[in-house]
PDB file of C-alpha atoms in Angstrom:
ATOM      1  CA  MET A   1     -11.653  25.960  -0.508  1.00 44.00           C
ATOM      2  CA  VAL A   2     -14.528  25.731  -3.005  1.00 52.00           C
ATOM      3  CA  GLU A   3     -14.693  22.527  -4.984  1.00 73.00           C
ATOM      4  CA  GLU A   4     -14.529  24.407  -8.293  1.00 77.00           C
ATOM      5  CA  ASP A   5     -11.298  26.160  -7.159  1.00 83.00           C
ATOM      6  CA  GLU A   6      -9.769  22.787  -6.286  1.00 86.00           C
ATOM      7  CA  ARG A   7     -10.849  21.484  -9.646  1.00 88.00           C
ATOM      8  CA  GLN A   8      -8.898  24.344 -11.346  1.00 91.00           C
ATOM      9  CA  ILE A   9      -5.819  23.644  -9.257  1.00 93.00           C
ATOM     10  CA  ILE A  10      -6.085  19.902 -10.180  1.00 92.00           C
ATOM     11  CA  GLU A  11      -6.333  20.729 -13.893  1.00 91.00           C
ATOM     12  CA  GLN A  12      -3.254  22.978 -13.636  1.00 92.00           C
ATOM     13  CA  MET A  13      -1.345  20.260 -11.740  1.00 90.00           C
ATOM     14  CA  LEU A  14      -2.311  17.690 -14.359  1.00 89.00           C
ATOM     15  CA  ALA A  15      -0.884  20.030 -16.960  1.00 89.00           C
ATOM     16  CA  GLY A  16       2.410  19.947 -15.029  1.00 86.00           C
ATOM     17  CA  SER A  17       2.232  23.079 -12.865  1.00 90.00           C
ATOM     18  CA  ASP A  18       4.624  22.813  -9.903  1.00 90.00           C
ATOM     19  CA  PHE A  19       2.789  25.703  -8.219  1.00 94.00           C
ATOM     20  CA  ALA A  20      -0.553  23.900  -8.377  1.00 93.00           C
ATOM     21  CA  PHE A  21       1.095  20.715  -7.013  1.00 93.00           C
ATOM     22  CA  ARG A  22       2.418  22.736  -4.095  1.00 94.00           C
ATOM     23  CA  GLN A  23      -1.080  24.035  -3.415  1.00 94.00           C
ATOM     24  CA  ILE A  24      -2.353  20.433  -3.372  1.00 94.00           C
ATOM     25  CA  LEU A  25       0.397  19.579  -0.918  1.00 94.00           C
ATOM     26  CA  ASP A  26      -0.630  22.451   1.307  1.00 94.00           C
ATOM     27  CA  LEU A  27      -4.228  21.362   1.215  1.00 93.00           C
ATOM     28  CA  HIS A  28      -3.804  17.610   1.795  1.00 95.00           C
ATOM     29  CA  THR A  29      -0.478  16.846   3.506  1.00 96.00           C
ATOM     30  CA  GLN A  30      -1.724  17.170   7.092  1.00 96.00           C
ATOM     31  CA  ARG A  31      -4.774  14.945   6.473  1.00 95.00           C
ATOM     32  CA  ILE A  32      -2.665  12.241   4.844  1.00 96.00           C
ATOM     33  CA  PHE A  33      -0.046  12.462   7.552  1.00 96.00           C
ATOM     34  CA  ASN A  34      -2.791  12.059  10.281  1.00 94.00           C
ATOM     35  CA  TYR A  35      -4.190   8.995   8.493  1.00 94.00           C
ATOM     36  CA  VAL A  36      -0.794   7.332   8.178  1.00 94.00           C
ATOM     37  CA  ARG A  37       0.241   8.211  11.753  1.00 94.00           C
ATOM     38  CA  ARG A  38      -2.912   6.606  13.056  1.00 91.00           C
ATOM     39  CA  MET A  39      -2.262   3.548  10.903  1.00 91.00           C
ATOM     40  CA  THR A  40       1.357   3.109  11.821  1.00 90.00           C
ATOM     41  CA  SER A  41       1.456   4.672  15.310  1.00 88.00           C
ATOM     42  CA  ASN A  42       4.801   6.081  14.320  1.00 89.00           C
ATOM     43  CA  SER A  43       5.258   9.827  13.412  1.00 91.00           C
ATOM     44  CA  ILE A  44       8.652   9.335  11.711  1.00 92.00           C
ATOM     45  CA  GLU A  45       7.298   6.573   9.417  1.00 92.00           C
ATOM     46  CA  ALA A  46       4.155   8.603   8.892  1.00 94.00           C
ATOM     47  CA  GLU A  47       6.253  11.536   7.578  1.00 95.00           C
ATOM     48  CA  ASP A  48       8.082   9.227   5.166  1.00 94.00           C
ATOM     49  CA  ILE A  49       4.965   7.503   3.949  1.00 95.00           C
ATOM     50  CA  ALA A  50       3.088  10.840   3.486  1.00 96.00           C
ATOM     51  CA  GLN A  51       5.961  12.190   1.444  1.00 95.00           C
ATOM     52  CA  GLU A  52       6.048   9.059  -0.619  1.00 95.00           C
ATOM     53  CA  THR A  53       2.250   9.335  -1.157  1.00 96.00           C
ATOM     54  CA  PHE A  54       2.707  12.706  -2.827  1.00 95.00           C
ATOM     55  CA  ILE A  55       5.768  11.599  -4.826  1.00 93.00           C
ATOM     56  CA  ARG A  56       3.773   8.720  -6.215  1.00 93.00           C
ATOM     57  CA  PHE A  57       0.820  10.917  -6.911  1.00 94.00           C
ATOM     58  CA  TRP A  58       3.025  13.350  -8.889  1.00 90.00           C
ATOM     59  CA  VAL A  59       4.657  10.542 -10.859  1.00 89.00           C
ATOM     60  CA  SER A  60       1.362   8.808 -11.673  1.00 89.00           C
ATOM     61  CA  ARG A  61      -0.776  12.022 -12.048  1.00 89.00           C
ATOM     62  CA  ASP A  62      -1.641  11.166 -15.632  1.00 88.00           C
ATOM     63  CA  ARG A  63      -3.664   8.204 -14.323  1.00 91.00           C
ATOM     64  CA  PHE A  64      -5.716  10.365 -11.975  1.00 91.00           C
ATOM     65  CA  ASP A  65      -9.149  11.253 -13.379  1.00 90.00           C
ATOM     66  CA  PRO A  66     -10.939  13.884 -11.325  1.00 90.00           C
ATOM     67  CA  ASP A  67     -14.227  12.930 -13.049  1.00 90.00           C
ATOM     68  CA  ARG A  68     -14.151   9.499 -11.545  1.00 90.00           C
ATOM     69  CA  VAL A  69     -12.744   9.943  -8.022  1.00 90.00           C
ATOM     70  CA  LYS A  70     -12.122  12.769  -5.582  1.00 91.00           C
ATOM     71  CA  LEU A  71      -8.520  13.830  -5.073  1.00 94.00           C
ATOM     72  CA  THR A  72      -8.589  13.131  -1.330  1.00 92.00           C
ATOM     73  CA  THR A  73      -9.900   9.561  -2.080  1.00 93.00           C
ATOM     74  CA  TRP A  74      -7.072   9.007  -4.555  1.00 94.00           C
ATOM     75  CA  LEU A  75      -4.409  10.265  -2.147  1.00 96.00           C
ATOM     76  CA  HIS A  76      -5.741   8.197   0.723  1.00 95.00           C
ATOM     77  CA  ARG A  77      -5.739   5.108  -1.543  1.00 94.00           C
ATOM     78  CA  ILE A  78      -2.011   5.679  -2.345  1.00 95.00           C
ATOM     79  CA  ALA A  79      -1.298   6.205   1.345  1.00 95.00           C
ATOM     80  CA  HIS A  80      -3.247   3.067   2.268  1.00 93.00           C
ATOM     81  CA  ASN A  81      -1.298   0.975  -0.183  1.00 92.00           C
ATOM     82  CA  LEU A  82       1.970   2.340   1.203  1.00 94.00           C
ATOM     83  CA  CYS A  83       0.812   1.457   4.707  1.00 92.00           C
ATOM     84  CA  ILE A  84       0.169  -2.079   3.567  1.00 89.00           C
ATOM     85  CA  ASP A  85       3.698  -2.210   2.097  1.00 89.00           C
ATOM     86  CA  TYR A  86       5.085  -0.838   5.376  1.00 90.00           C
ATOM     87  CA  PHE A  87       3.314  -3.568   7.471  1.00 86.00           C
ATOM     88  CA  ARG A  88       4.514  -6.303   5.044  1.00 84.00           C
ATOM     89  CA  ARG A  89       8.120  -5.010   5.305  1.00 83.00           C
ATOM     90  CA  ARG A  90       7.840  -4.830   9.072  1.00 79.00           C
ATOM     91  CA  GLN A  91       6.474  -8.370   9.355  1.00 75.00           C
ATOM     92  CA  LEU A  92       9.339  -9.620   7.112  1.00 69.00           C
ATOM     93  CA  GLN A  93      11.899  -7.831   9.276  1.00 67.00           C
ATOM     94  CA  GLU A  94      10.403  -9.172  12.463  1.00 65.00           C
ATOM     95  CA  ARG A  95      10.788 -12.709  11.108  1.00 64.00           C
ATOM     96  CA  GLN A  96      14.416 -12.091  10.175  1.00 58.00           C
ATOM     97  CA  VAL A  97      15.667 -10.094  13.163  1.00 46.00           C
ATOM     98  CA  PRO A  98      15.204 -11.050  16.808  1.00 46.00           C
ATOM     99  CA  VAL A  99      12.679  -8.803  18.417  1.00 43.00           C
ATOM    100  CA  GLN A 100      14.118  -6.270  20.845  1.00 44.00           C
ATOM    101  CA  SER A 101      12.158  -4.853  23.717  1.00 40.00           C
ATOM    102  CA  ASP A 102      10.653  -1.594  22.586  1.00 47.00           C
ATOM    103  CA  SER A 103       8.297  -0.688  25.351  1.00 45.00           C
ATOM    104  CA  GLN A 104       9.153   3.019  25.199  1.00 53.00           C
ATOM    105  CA  ASP A 105       7.014   5.212  22.990  1.00 55.00           C
ATOM    106  CA  SER A 106       8.550   8.043  21.067  1.00 53.00           C
ATOM    107  CA  PRO A 107       8.693  11.364  22.962  1.00 54.00           C
ATOM    108  CA  ASP A 108       6.388  13.105  20.509  1.00 52.00           C
ATOM    109  CA  THR A 109       3.786  10.367  20.882  1.00 47.00           C
ATOM    110  CA  ASP A 110       3.887  10.811  24.725  1.00 49.00           C
ATOM    111  CA  TYR A 111       3.626  14.536  24.256  1.00 48.00           C
ATOM    112  CA  GLU A 112       0.797  14.539  21.644  1.00 44.00           C
ATOM    113  CA  LEU A 113      -1.448  11.849  23.037  1.00 45.00           C
ATOM    114  CA  SER A 114      -3.420  12.016  26.261  1.00 59.00           C
ATOM    115  CA  ILE A 115      -3.613   8.854  28.390  1.00 67.00           C
ATOM    116  CA  ARG A 116      -7.039   7.994  27.050  1.00 71.00           C
ATOM    117  CA  ALA A 117      -5.974   8.515  23.424  1.00 73.00           C
ATOM    118  CA  ALA A 118      -2.954   6.311  24.052  1.00 73.00           C
ATOM    119  CA  VAL A 119      -5.172   3.475  25.393  1.00 77.00           C
ATOM    120  CA  VAL A 120      -7.452   3.783  22.397  1.00 80.00           C
ATOM    121  CA  ASN A 121      -4.531   3.849  20.031  1.00 79.00           C
ATOM    122  CA  LYS A 122      -2.993   0.761  21.695  1.00 82.00           C
ATOM    123  CA  ALA A 123      -6.241  -1.094  21.304  1.00 85.00           C
ATOM    124  CA  LEU A 124      -6.593   0.122  17.724  1.00 85.00           C
ATOM    125  CA  MET A 125      -3.150  -1.238  16.879  1.00 86.00           C
ATOM    126  CA  THR A 126      -4.200  -4.722  17.968  1.00 88.00           C
ATOM    127  CA  LEU A 127      -6.822  -4.845  15.233  1.00 89.00           C
ATOM    128  CA  SER A 128      -6.037  -6.322  11.839  1.00 90.00           C
ATOM    129  CA  GLU A 129      -4.752  -3.788   9.310  1.00 87.00           C
ATOM    130  CA  ARG A 130      -8.074  -3.907   7.331  1.00 89.00           C
ATOM    131  CA  GLN A 131     -10.247  -3.343  10.431  1.00 91.00           C
ATOM    132  CA  ARG A 132      -7.927  -0.594  11.611  1.00 90.00           C
ATOM    133  CA  SER A 133      -7.905   1.059   8.233  1.00 89.00           C
ATOM    134  CA  ALA A 134     -11.771   0.968   7.986  1.00 91.00           C
ATOM    135  CA  ILE A 135     -12.078   2.519  11.473  1.00 91.00           C
ATOM    136  CA  VAL A 136      -9.471   5.176  10.879  1.00 90.00           C
ATOM    137  CA  LEU A 137     -10.945   6.151   7.491  1.00 90.00           C
ATOM    138  CA  CYS A 138     -14.557   6.337   8.736  1.00 90.00           C
ATOM    139  CA  HIS A 139     -14.122   7.670  12.288  1.00 87.00           C
ATOM    140  CA  TYR A 140     -10.844   9.702  12.256  1.00 87.00           C
ATOM    141  CA  GLN A 141     -10.601  10.788   8.646  1.00 87.00           C
ATOM    142  CA  ASN A 142     -14.435  11.321   8.262  1.00 87.00           C
ATOM    143  CA  PHE A 143     -14.748   9.517   4.936  1.00 89.00           C
ATOM    144  CA  SER A 144     -18.164   8.356   3.853  1.00 90.00           C
ATOM    145  CA  GLN A 145     -18.508   4.565   3.769  1.00 92.00           C
ATOM    146  CA  HIS A 146     -18.687   4.706  -0.006  1.00 91.00           C
ATOM    147  CA  ASP A 147     -15.339   6.547  -0.252  1.00 90.00           C
ATOM    148  CA  ALA A 148     -13.732   4.434   2.435  1.00 90.00           C
ATOM    149  CA  ALA A 149     -14.864   1.275   0.596  1.00 92.00           C
ATOM    150  CA  HIS A 150     -13.336   2.636  -2.603  1.00 91.00           C
ATOM    151  CA  ILE A 151     -10.046   3.373  -0.877  1.00 90.00           C
ATOM    152  CA  LEU A 152      -9.864  -0.151   0.554  1.00 90.00           C
ATOM    153  CA  GLY A 153     -11.074  -1.774  -2.672  1.00 91.00           C
ATOM    154  CA  LEU A 154     -14.194  -3.235  -0.980  1.00 92.00           C
ATOM    155  CA  SER A 155     -17.939  -3.127  -1.465  1.00 94.00           C
ATOM    156  CA  VAL A 156     -19.921  -0.936   0.957  1.00 93.00           C
ATOM    157  CA  ASP A 157     -21.434  -4.071   2.463  1.00 94.00           C
ATOM    158  CA  ALA A 158     -18.031  -5.598   3.040  1.00 94.00           C
ATOM    159  CA  LEU A 159     -16.794  -2.359   4.613  1.00 93.00           C
ATOM    160  CA  GLU A 160     -19.825  -2.250   6.959  1.00 94.00           C
ATOM    161  CA  SER A 161     -19.083  -5.854   8.019  1.00 93.00           C
ATOM    162  CA  LEU A 162     -15.397  -4.942   8.567  1.00 92.00           C
ATOM    163  CA  LEU A 163     -16.397  -1.959  10.609  1.00 92.00           C
ATOM    164  CA  ARG A 164     -18.822  -4.002  12.783  1.00 93.00           C
ATOM    165  CA  ARG A 165     -16.132  -6.635  13.546  1.00 94.00           C
ATOM    166  CA  GLY A 166     -13.466  -3.972  14.121  1.00 91.00           C
ATOM    167  CA  ARG A 167     -15.748  -1.983  16.504  1.00 92.00           C
ATOM    168  CA  SER A 168     -16.620  -5.124  18.365  1.00 93.00           C
ATOM    169  CA  LYS A 169     -12.969  -6.153  18.778  1.00 93.00           C
ATOM    170  CA  LEU A 170     -12.011  -2.589  19.745  1.00 89.00           C
ATOM    171  CA  LYS A 171     -14.729  -2.486  22.361  1.00 89.00           C
ATOM    172  CA  GLN A 172     -13.509  -5.787  23.734  1.00 90.00           C
ATOM    173  CA  ARG A 173      -9.898  -4.649  23.800  1.00 88.00           C
ATOM    174  CA  LEU A 174     -10.748  -1.340  25.510  1.00 85.00           C
ATOM    175  CA  ALA A 175     -12.804  -3.222  28.146  1.00 85.00           C
ATOM    176  CA  GLU A 176      -9.809  -5.451  28.829  1.00 84.00           C
ATOM    177  CA  GLU A 177      -7.479  -2.460  29.069  1.00 78.00           C
ATOM    178  CA  LEU A 178      -9.743  -0.574  31.490  1.00 72.00           C
ATOM    179  CA  GLU A 179     -10.303  -3.451  33.882  1.00 72.00           C
TER     180      GLU A 179
END
């Protein structure tokens, strides 16, 4: 889709067009879902968070300014914040409820991921949320460092440092897994 066409759809959506909003959903849902699934490693949670991302976008659409930020960056920022909320809730629940053995991956994860991708995903999940988010945004979602830094609320220098540390830890974890 040409950027000018997307701009027209955004303007229509900002004016309250349900049809334009559905077009935005069609264009961006899969990308947001993929980002959240990589962050959470849980397809069911990813569906919920992706839906919530678009609900929050619709509710707060009057605050979106297409002259200041790209739509995809805005949507990923919402999804990122929801992922942070998810991790906080999960940590709180883990403190309150005894941990049960959950060594079995969901069937769709087993089906979708190859063995190598599963090893990388496992290593990725051991990184801090910030390092994982930086790597997912830059390497899997193909955001520029400038846009990824904006999504994470960081300077580009801070993002580069986060990426360096994350890649280093990821490399170490993968070496340990493959030994």
